[in-house]
Short mmCIF file of C-alpha atoms in Angstrom, two decimals:
data_model
loop_
_atom_site.label_atom_id
_atom_site.label_comp_id
_atom_site.label_asym_id
_atom_site.label_seq_id
_atom_site.Cartn_x
_atom_site.Cartn_y
_atom_site.Cartn_z
CA MET U 238 -16.03 2.30 9.22
CA ARG U 239 -13.70 1.35 12.03
CA ILE U 240 -11.51 -1.37 13.26
CA ARG U 241 -9.47 -2.69 16.22
CA LEU U 242 -7.82 -5.27 18.44
CA ARG U 243 -4.90 -7.00 20.22
CA LEU U 244 -4.78 -9.40 22.93
CA ILE U 245 -1.59 -10.07 24.87
CA LEU U 246 -2.39 -13.06 26.66
CA ILE U 247 -2.15 -10.45 24.90
CA ALA U 248 -3.95 -11.42 21.70
CA SER U 249 -4.50 -8.95 19.10
CA VAL U 250 -7.67 -8.21 17.24
CA ALA U 251 -7.34 -4.80 15.82
CA ALA U 252 -10.25 -3.03 14.61
CA CYS U 253 -12.83 -1.11 13.05
CA ALA U 254 -16.26 -0.08 14.05
CA PRO U 255 -18.70 1.88 11.95
CA MET U 256 -20.30 4.77 13.48
CA LEU U 257 -20.00 2.87 13.99
CA PRO U 258 -17.18 4.01 16.16
CA GLU U 259 -13.67 2.82 15.82
CA VAL U 260 -11.23 0.34 16.32
CA PRO U 261 -7.42 -1.82 17.70
CA PRO U 262 -5.86 -5.11 21.28
CA VAL U 263 -6.63 -8.68 22.62
CA GLY U 264 -8.17 -8.80 20.41
CA ALA U 265 -7.39 -5.75 19.15
CA VAL U 266 -5.32 -3.30 17.33
CA ALA U 267 -2.27 -2.27 18.71
CA ARG U 268 -1.07 0.43 20.98
CA THR U 269 2.37 0.97 21.78
CA ARG U 270 2.91 3.80 24.17
CA ASP U 271 -0.32 5.10 25.68
CA PRO U 272 -2.79 2.27 26.14
CA ALA U 273 -5.02 3.84 23.79
CA PRO U 274 -3.31 1.28 19.70
CA ALA U 275 -6.23 -1.69 19.30
CA ALA U 276 -7.16 0.54 16.22
CA THR U 277 -10.07 1.78 14.65
CA ALA U 278 -10.80 3.24 11.19
CA PRO U 279 -13.49 5.80 10.74
CA ALA U 280 -16.79 4.69 10.43
CA SER U 281 -18.06 6.74 7.47
CA PRO U 282 -16.60 9.48 5.25
CA ALA U 283 -18.23 12.11 7.40
CA ASP U 284 -16.16 10.87 10.33
CA ALA U 285 -13.05 10.55 8.53
CA PRO U 286 -10.12 12.88 9.26
CA ALA U 287 -9.30 15.70 7.22
CA ALA U 288 -6.93 14.73 4.30
CA VAL U 289 -3.38 15.38 5.41
CA PRO U 290 -0.71 14.48 2.84
CA VAL U 291 1.23 11.52 3.64
CA VAL U 292 4.52 11.14 1.68
CA VAL U 293 5.81 7.63 1.41
CA ASP U 294 9.28 6.55 0.14
CA GLN U 295 9.00 3.33 -1.99
CA ALA U 296 12.74 2.73 -1.71
CA GLY U 297 12.59 3.17 2.08
CA PHE U 298 9.63 0.74 1.98
CA ASP U 299 11.48 -1.84 -0.07
CA GLY U 300 14.48 -1.38 2.46
CA TRP U 301 12.07 -2.17 5.38
CA LYS U 302 10.76 -5.12 3.46
CA GLN U 303 14.19 -6.75 3.17
CA GLY U 304 14.83 -6.12 6.74
CA PHE U 305 11.47 -7.80 7.74
CA LEU U 306 12.13 -10.86 5.52
CA THR U 307 15.51 -10.90 7.33
CA ARG U 308 14.06 -10.79 10.77
CA HIS U 309 10.87 -12.80 10.22
CA GLY U 310 11.36 -14.87 7.12
CA GLY U 311 13.07 -17.90 8.54
CA ALA U 312 12.21 -21.20 6.49
CA ARG U 313 9.34 -19.27 4.82
CA ARG U 314 11.30 -16.32 3.47
CA ALA U 315 10.79 -17.41 -0.18
CA ASP U 316 7.16 -17.73 0.55
CA TYR U 317 6.80 -14.45 2.37
CA GLU U 318 8.93 -12.68 -0.32
CA ARG U 319 6.49 -13.88 -3.01
CA GLU U 320 3.31 -12.58 -1.07
CA LEU U 321 5.01 -9.21 -0.57
CA ASP U 322 6.40 -8.85 -4.17
CA GLY U 323 5.33 -5.79 -5.77
CA LEU U 324 3.54 -4.41 -2.72
CA THR U 325 3.50 -0.63 -2.21
CA PRO U 326 2.59 1.18 1.16
CA ASP U 327 -0.88 2.64 1.53
CA PRO U 328 -0.77 6.43 2.53
CA SER U 329 -4.52 6.22 3.76
CA VAL U 330 -3.43 3.68 6.37
CA ILE U 331 -0.74 5.92 7.74
CA ARG U 332 -3.20 8.88 7.80
CA LEU U 333 -5.83 6.71 9.63
CA ASP U 334 -3.53 5.50 12.30
CA ARG U 335 -2.64 9.00 13.37
CA ASN U 336 -6.23 9.92 13.71
CA GLN U 337 -8.06 7.09 15.45
CA PRO U 338 -11.28 8.60 16.62
CA GLU U 339 -11.56 6.87 19.94
CA PHE U 340 -8.15 8.80 20.96
CA SER U 341 -8.99 12.07 19.16
CA ARG U 342 -12.59 12.83 19.87
CA PRO U 343 -14.06 13.78 23.16
CA ALA U 344 -15.19 10.65 25.07
CA GLY U 345 -18.92 11.84 25.08
CA THR U 346 -18.99 12.48 21.12
CA TYR U 347 -17.60 8.89 20.65
CA VAL U 348 -19.53 7.21 23.08
CA GLN U 349 -22.82 8.82 22.16
CA SER U 350 -22.45 7.87 18.43
CA ALA U 351 -21.32 4.39 19.35
CA ALA U 352 -24.19 3.72 21.89
CA SER U 353 -26.71 5.42 20.00
CA ALA U 354 -30.54 4.53 20.19
CA THR U 355 -30.26 3.02 16.88
CA ARG U 356 -27.41 0.93 17.53
CA ILE U 357 -29.16 -0.30 20.59
CA ALA U 358 -32.41 -1.02 18.91
CA GLN U 359 -30.47 -2.87 16.18
CA GLY U 360 -28.53 -4.86 18.77
CA ARG U 361 -31.82 -5.98 20.66
CA ALA U 362 -33.29 -7.26 17.24
CA ARG U 363 -30.13 -9.58 16.97
CA THR U 364 -29.81 -10.94 20.35
CA ASP U 365 -31.13 -14.35 19.05
CA ARG U 366 -28.21 -14.58 16.81
CA VAL U 367 -26.01 -15.36 19.63
CA PRO U 368 -25.83 -19.11 20.12
CA TRP U 369 -26.92 -19.98 23.61
CA GLU U 370 -24.27 -22.59 23.98
CA VAL U 371 -21.58 -19.86 23.34
CA VAL U 372 -23.09 -17.81 26.18
CA GLN U 373 -23.08 -21.07 28.46
CA ARG U 374 -19.51 -22.12 27.40
CA PHE U 375 -17.66 -18.74 27.80
CA GLY U 376 -19.81 -16.85 30.36
CA VAL U 377 -19.90 -13.75 28.33
CA PRO U 378 -23.39 -12.14 28.17
CA THR U 379 -25.45 -11.96 24.85
CA GLU U 380 -25.68 -8.14 25.14
CA ILE U 381 -21.74 -7.73 25.41
CA LEU U 382 -21.18 -9.89 22.32
CA VAL U 383 -23.92 -8.01 20.37
CA SER U 384 -22.43 -4.79 21.39
CA ILE U 385 -18.94 -5.60 20.23
CA TRP U 386 -20.57 -7.15 17.00
CA GLY U 387 -22.48 -4.04 16.28
CA ASN U 388 -19.67 -1.67 17.02
CA GLU U 389 -17.04 -3.38 15.24
CA SER U 390 -18.70 -4.15 11.92
CA ALA U 391 -22.35 -3.05 12.15
CA PHE U 392 -23.36 -6.73 12.60
CA GLY U 393 -21.23 -7.92 10.00
CA ALA U 394 -22.07 -5.27 7.40
CA VAL U 395 -18.99 -3.25 7.28
CA GLN U 396 -16.03 -5.48 7.76
CA GLY U 397 -13.48 -3.34 5.68
CA ASP U 398 -11.98 -3.93 2.39
CA TYR U 399 -8.53 -3.18 2.82
CA ASP U 400 -5.73 -5.75 1.92
CA VAL U 401 -4.62 -6.81 5.48
CA ILE U 402 -1.28 -7.72 4.53
CA ARG U 403 -0.69 -4.31 2.78
CA SER U 404 -2.22 -2.62 5.74
CA LEU U 405 0.11 -4.32 8.25
CA ALA U 406 3.09 -3.94 5.99
CA THR U 407 2.43 -0.15 5.88
CA LEU U 408 2.07 0.20 9.54
CA ALA U 409 5.25 -1.62 9.99
CA TYR U 410 7.13 0.38 7.70
CA ASP U 411 5.69 3.66 9.20
CA GLY U 412 7.30 2.63 12.44
CA ARG U 413 5.30 3.94 15.04
CA ARG U 414 4.17 0.34 16.18
CA ARG U 415 6.80 -1.56 14.02
CA ASP U 416 7.23 -4.64 16.38
CA TRP U 417 3.57 -5.32 16.75
CA ALA U 418 2.86 -4.71 13.14
CA GLU U 419 5.50 -6.88 11.92
CA GLY U 420 4.44 -9.67 14.27
CA GLU U 421 0.74 -9.45 12.92
CA LEU U 422 2.04 -9.22 9.30
CA LYS U 423 4.00 -12.46 9.83
CA ASN U 424 0.64 -13.91 11.23
CA ALA U 425 -1.32 -12.61 8.34
CA LEU U 426 0.94 -14.23 5.92
CA ASP U 427 0.84 -17.72 7.65
CA ILE U 428 -3.01 -17.46 7.43
CA VAL U 429 -2.53 -17.33 3.64
CA LEU U 430 0.11 -19.90 3.32
CA ASP U 431 -1.45 -22.42 5.56
CA GLY U 432 -4.57 -22.12 3.58
CA ARG U 433 -6.84 -20.92 6.36
CA ARG U 434 -7.93 -18.06 4.08
CA ASP U 435 -7.02 -17.05 0.59
CA ARG U 436 -5.19 -13.94 0.01
CA ALA U 437 -8.14 -12.31 -1.93
CA GLY U 438 -10.37 -12.89 1.03
CA LEU U 439 -7.96 -11.65 3.64
CA LYS U 440 -9.78 -8.31 4.00
CA GLY U 441 -10.16 -6.13 6.93
CA SER U 442 -9.93 -2.67 8.49
CA TRP U 443 -7.14 -0.33 7.77
CA ALA U 444 -5.43 -1.38 10.96
CA GLY U 445 -5.39 -5.05 9.82
CA ALA U 446 -8.43 -6.24 11.88
CA MET U 447 -10.52 -8.87 10.15
CA GLY U 448 -14.14 -10.07 10.05
CA GLN U 449 -17.42 -9.45 11.71
CA THR U 450 -15.81 -8.94 15.18
CA GLN U 451 -12.60 -7.43 13.82
CA PHE U 452 -9.87 -9.88 15.10
CA MET U 453 -6.23 -9.28 14.44
CA PRO U 454 -4.29 -12.19 12.57
CA ASP U 455 -2.69 -13.23 16.01
CA ALA U 456 -6.05 -13.43 17.80
CA TYR U 457 -7.43 -15.12 14.73
CA LEU U 458 -4.95 -17.90 15.03
CA ARG U 459 -4.99 -18.35 18.93
CA LEU U 460 -8.50 -17.73 19.72
CA GLY U 461 -10.68 -18.17 16.65
CA VAL U 462 -13.55 -20.73 17.31
CA ASP U 463 -15.21 -23.00 14.76
CA GLN U 464 -18.73 -22.75 16.27
CA SER U 465 -20.34 -24.02 13.30
CA GLY U 466 -18.45 -27.22 13.03
CA ASP U 467 -17.55 -27.04 9.39
CA GLY U 468 -13.74 -27.26 9.84
CA LYS U 469 -12.64 -23.74 9.52
CA VAL U 470 -12.98 -20.59 11.51
CA ASP U 471 -14.83 -18.03 9.27
CA ILE U 472 -15.03 -14.90 11.20
CA TRP U 473 -16.04 -13.16 7.96
CA GLY U 474 -19.08 -15.11 6.87
CA SER U 475 -20.29 -17.08 10.05
CA ASP U 476 -22.14 -15.23 12.65
CA ALA U 477 -21.62 -18.13 14.97
CA ASP U 478 -17.76 -18.38 14.48
CA ALA U 479 -17.32 -14.63 14.85
CA LEU U 480 -19.46 -14.23 18.10
CA ALA U 481 -17.84 -17.48 19.64
CA SER U 482 -14.32 -16.10 18.85
CA ALA U 483 -15.25 -12.83 20.50
CA ALA U 484 -16.58 -14.71 23.58
CA ASN U 485 -13.46 -16.89 23.71
CA LEU U 486 -11.23 -13.76 23.52
CA LEU U 487 -13.04 -11.98 26.39
CA ALA U 488 -13.26 -15.31 28.54
CA ARG U 489 -9.46 -15.76 27.94
CA ALA U 490 -8.67 -12.17 29.15
CA GLY U 491 -10.50 -12.86 32.27
CA TRP U 492 -14.16 -12.07 31.92
CA LYS U 493 -16.09 -12.62 35.24
CA PRO U 494 -19.42 -13.95 34.67
CA GLY U 495 -22.28 -12.43 36.73
CA GLN U 496 -20.62 -9.24 37.02
CA SER U 497 -21.29 -5.93 35.18
CA TRP U 498 -18.49 -3.92 33.50
CA GLY U 499 -19.20 -1.00 35.76
CA TYR U 500 -21.62 1.69 36.88
CA GLU U 501 -22.16 5.54 36.42
CA VAL U 502 -21.47 7.23 39.87
CA ILE U 503 -21.92 10.40 41.56
CA LEU U 504 -18.73 11.81 43.21
CA PRO U 505 -19.10 13.80 46.50
CA ALA U 506 -18.08 17.50 46.92
CA GLY U 507 -14.49 17.79 47.68
CA PHE U 508 -13.54 14.50 45.62
CA ASP U 509 -9.82 14.12 45.05
CA TYR U 510 -9.91 14.01 41.08
CA ALA U 511 -6.25 12.99 41.04
CA GLU U 512 -7.53 9.49 42.22
CA ALA U 513 -9.18 8.99 38.76
CA GLU U 514 -7.46 5.98 36.87
CA GLY U 515 -5.44 5.72 39.96
CA PRO U 516 -5.87 3.54 43.16
CA ARG U 517 -8.34 0.60 43.01
CA HIS U 518 -10.76 0.11 46.16
CA THR U 519 -13.69 -2.25 46.90
CA TRP U 520 -17.04 -0.63 46.78
CA ARG U 521 -17.11 -0.47 50.59
CA GLU U 522 -14.11 1.86 50.53
CA TRP U 523 -15.38 4.03 47.60
CA ALA U 524 -18.82 4.26 49.44
CA ARG U 525 -16.88 5.49 52.66
CA ARG U 526 -15.29 8.15 50.54
CA GLY U 527 -18.89 9.23 49.60
CA VAL U 528 -19.16 7.74 46.08
CA THR U 529 -22.72 6.58 45.38
CA LEU U 530 -24.41 5.04 42.28
CA ALA U 531 -25.92 7.51 40.05
CA ARG U 532 -29.34 5.52 40.20
CA ASP U 533 -28.89 4.56 43.79
CA GLY U 534 -28.65 0.98 44.90
CA ALA U 535 -25.17 -0.91 45.16
CA PRO U 536 -23.25 -3.30 43.12
CA ASN U 537 -24.09 -7.11 43.72
CA ALA U 538 -22.22 -9.12 46.41
CA ALA U 539 -19.67 -10.41 43.84
CA GLU U 540 -18.97 -6.96 42.28
CA ALA U 541 -18.79 -5.39 45.83
CA GLN U 542 -15.70 -7.72 46.57
CA GLU U 543 -13.83 -6.53 43.56
CA GLU U 544 -11.46 -3.63 43.53
CA ALA U 545 -12.66 -0.91 41.14
CA VAL U 546 -11.34 2.45 39.49
CA ILE U 547 -13.03 5.63 39.07
CA LEU U 548 -13.06 6.80 35.49
CA LEU U 549 -13.41 10.53 34.42
CA PRO U 550 -13.44 10.11 30.59
CA GLN U 551 -14.32 13.68 30.02
CA GLY U 552 -12.82 15.32 33.01
CA ALA U 553 -14.66 16.53 36.26
CA ARG U 554 -17.41 18.23 34.11
CA GLY U 555 -18.68 14.92 32.40
CA PRO U 556 -20.15 11.60 33.65
CA ALA U 557 -17.99 9.54 36.21
CA PHE U 558 -17.83 5.62 36.24
CA LEU U 559 -16.92 2.97 38.68
CA ALA U 560 -15.00 0.65 36.43
CA LEU U 561 -14.98 -3.05 37.45
CA PRO U 562 -12.72 -5.85 36.30
CA ASN U 563 -14.84 -6.49 33.15
CA HIS U 564 -14.35 -3.03 31.89
CA PHE U 565 -10.67 -3.70 31.68
CA VAL U 566 -11.35 -7.09 30.06
CA ILE U 567 -13.22 -5.14 27.15
CA ARG U 568 -10.33 -2.99 26.88
CA ARG U 569 -8.10 -6.04 26.09
CA TYR U 570 -10.26 -5.96 23.02
CA ASN U 571 -9.48 -2.43 22.37
CA ASN U 572 -7.49 -0.31 24.93
CA SER U 573 -9.22 2.66 24.79
CA VAL U 574 -11.46 3.92 27.69
CA SER U 575 -14.14 5.51 25.21
CA TYR U 576 -14.28 2.13 23.37
CA ALA U 577 -14.91 0.14 26.49
CA LEU U 578 -17.65 2.44 27.84
CA ALA U 579 -19.21 2.37 24.41
CA ILE U 580 -19.36 -1.22 24.39
CA GLY U 581 -20.66 -1.30 28.10
CA LEU U 582 -23.29 1.36 27.52
CA THR U 583 -24.52 -0.16 24.41
CA ALA U 584 -24.76 -3.48 26.12
CA ASP U 585 -26.67 -2.00 28.97
CA GLY U 586 -29.19 -0.45 26.64
CA ILE U 587 -29.63 -3.84 24.86
CA ALA U 588 -30.46 -5.38 28.16
CA GLY U 589 -32.85 -2.60 28.98
CA ARG U 590 -30.97 -0.95 31.53
CA PRO U 591 -31.58 2.94 31.82
CA GLY U 592 -29.19 5.53 30.38
CA LEU U 593 -26.86 7.97 31.99
CA VAL U 594 -27.88 10.42 34.56
CA ALA U 595 -25.01 12.91 33.84
CA THR U 596 -24.76 14.74 30.49
CA TRP U 597 -21.63 14.70 28.33
CA PRO U 598 -19.83 18.24 27.93
CA ASP U 599 -19.88 19.57 24.38
CA ASP U 600 -16.22 19.90 23.99
CA ALA U 601 -14.30 20.56 20.80
CA PRO U 602 -12.19 17.82 19.29
CA LEU U 603 -8.39 18.03 19.59
CA SER U 604 -6.39 18.55 16.49
CA ARG U 605 -3.40 16.31 15.86
CA ASP U 606 -1.13 19.36 16.33
CA GLN U 607 -2.72 20.07 19.79
CA ARG U 608 -2.47 16.40 20.88
CA ILE U 609 1.26 15.98 19.83
CA GLY U 610 2.17 19.52 21.01
CA ALA U 611 0.58 18.91 24.46
CA GLN U 612 2.49 15.69 24.83
CA ALA U 613 5.71 17.22 23.77
CA ALA U 614 5.09 20.17 26.14
CA LEU U 615 4.32 18.02 29.11
CA THR U 616 7.44 16.08 28.54
CA ARG U 617 9.54 19.22 28.10
CA LEU U 618 8.06 20.58 31.50
CA GLY U 619 9.17 17.57 33.21
CA PHE U 620 6.10 15.39 33.17
CA ASP U 621 6.93 12.48 30.69
CA THR U 622 4.15 11.25 28.70
CA GLN U 623 6.24 8.20 27.66
CA GLY U 624 5.87 8.91 24.02
CA VAL U 625 4.66 11.68 21.59
CA ASP U 626 2.46 10.06 19.22
CA GLY U 627 -0.70 11.93 19.22
CA VAL U 628 -2.60 9.33 21.15
CA ILE U 629 -4.07 10.53 24.39
CA GLY U 630 -4.11 7.58 26.55
CA ALA U 631 -3.37 6.45 30.08
CA ASN U 632 0.24 7.73 30.20
CA THR U 633 -0.56 11.07 28.93
CA ARG U 634 -3.63 11.65 31.28
CA ALA U 635 -1.18 10.43 34.26
CA ALA U 636 1.50 13.06 33.08
CA LEU U 637 -1.30 15.72 32.85
CA ARG U 638 -2.48 14.92 36.23
CA ARG U 639 0.96 15.41 37.73
CA TRP U 640 1.26 18.64 35.82
CA GLN U 641 -2.07 19.93 37.19
CA VAL U 642 -1.28 18.97 40.71
CA ALA U 643 1.97 20.70 40.49
CA ASN U 644 0.20 23.79 39.11
CA GLY U 645 -2.63 23.90 41.66
CA ARG U 646 -5.18 23.03 39.06
CA LEU U 647 -8.09 20.55 39.52
CA ALA U 648 -6.27 17.26 38.56
CA ASP U 649 -8.86 15.46 36.36
CA GLY U 650 -6.35 14.52 33.66
CA TYR U 651 -8.53 15.76 31.09
CA LEU U 652 -6.97 17.53 28.18
CA THR U 653 -9.16 20.44 26.37
CA ALA U 654 -8.22 22.18 23.33
CA ASP U 655 -7.70 25.31 25.58
CA LEU U 656 -5.34 23.59 28.04
CA ALA U 657 -3.46 22.12 25.07
CA ASP U 658 -2.84 25.50 23.67
CA GLU U 659 -1.76 26.66 27.28
CA LEU U 660 0.79 23.88 27.65
CA ILE U 661 2.13 24.42 24.16
CA ARG U 662 2.69 28.19 25.00
CA ARG U 663 4.17 27.34 28.40
CA ALA U 664 6.65 24.95 26.95
CA SER U 665 7.74 27.23 24.23
#
């Protein structure tokens, strides 16, 4: 089961999607360096990372807790201290945080699992569960909301049974995303103290994402919607509240009604792959450079006026995409290219649109040692990844492209296992 979200409006919704795929940011879990912490937990035991021993120091945790109370307690220090009394860190949360599937698996593996024929069929069967007034009010299509619902919680069936307060305290203590986690922990404590949800019911993913659409506490407090009109925002038990809250998050993040998230494209011979995730151009300019839609045609008039980005989620050998503004809105929910593509392609399937023309390469996943080693190697070689955390996000891909350009390689920014091993050897 998985989880994610954090939105910096930036709201935060962290998260978990069952593959379900994964989950964390505007609704989403957090990412600190490479855009790539909203957060997801593995969907099923088969997807879970191998057990890597995680040693936690209770004395160190208690020291962190006192520091948290000093930094954030204020007038509620005694109340926070009571809620945190006797709490111990959860080693499984630390392990899962270091192995988020949307950042460790090849994009194709993640996307094909998340946007499966089964998930699409299940989504189609639930489109009538999205209140029409929600679509009208927020302008977010039914298929997008159903796709998020399915990927985040298997339509409410897999919401996570972690103690949200313990999970967020563990993430804050571990330190990789301390400022973010402490802020979310304070929000979670306030949810309980303000009577919005009792402590026993404040369950969610390992990353702290809650409910059917996996909202982080901050997003819940700022963006939750009482669609059912019963006086409370129940994203755990009310389909309407959960879906309306997700729609509000996307609308506030800038969703453009009447526009798609993007299109699969065919790149011309000689395309400069270093432009992937780089310059934004209108469709007219991309077309002038020889880019065509994979299924012919052209974006609609409104989409054609938008500046769009070319994405190569699995390098030059995999499918290429024209990412429109709504793709980046989805990434405010979970700042992962793989996650946003999974949501968009699942939604396309629910709406009856055809699948991809290109096929995904069958690449091996990267081990944590390879991901961290490649980041450290790039930085030592003079191509700063802006952090060595094992999360292969936009900053790491940009650094890799710079190295590829400098070394006469095809600069698609895609890190394979073989390339990771080469970088590690070169740096050592």
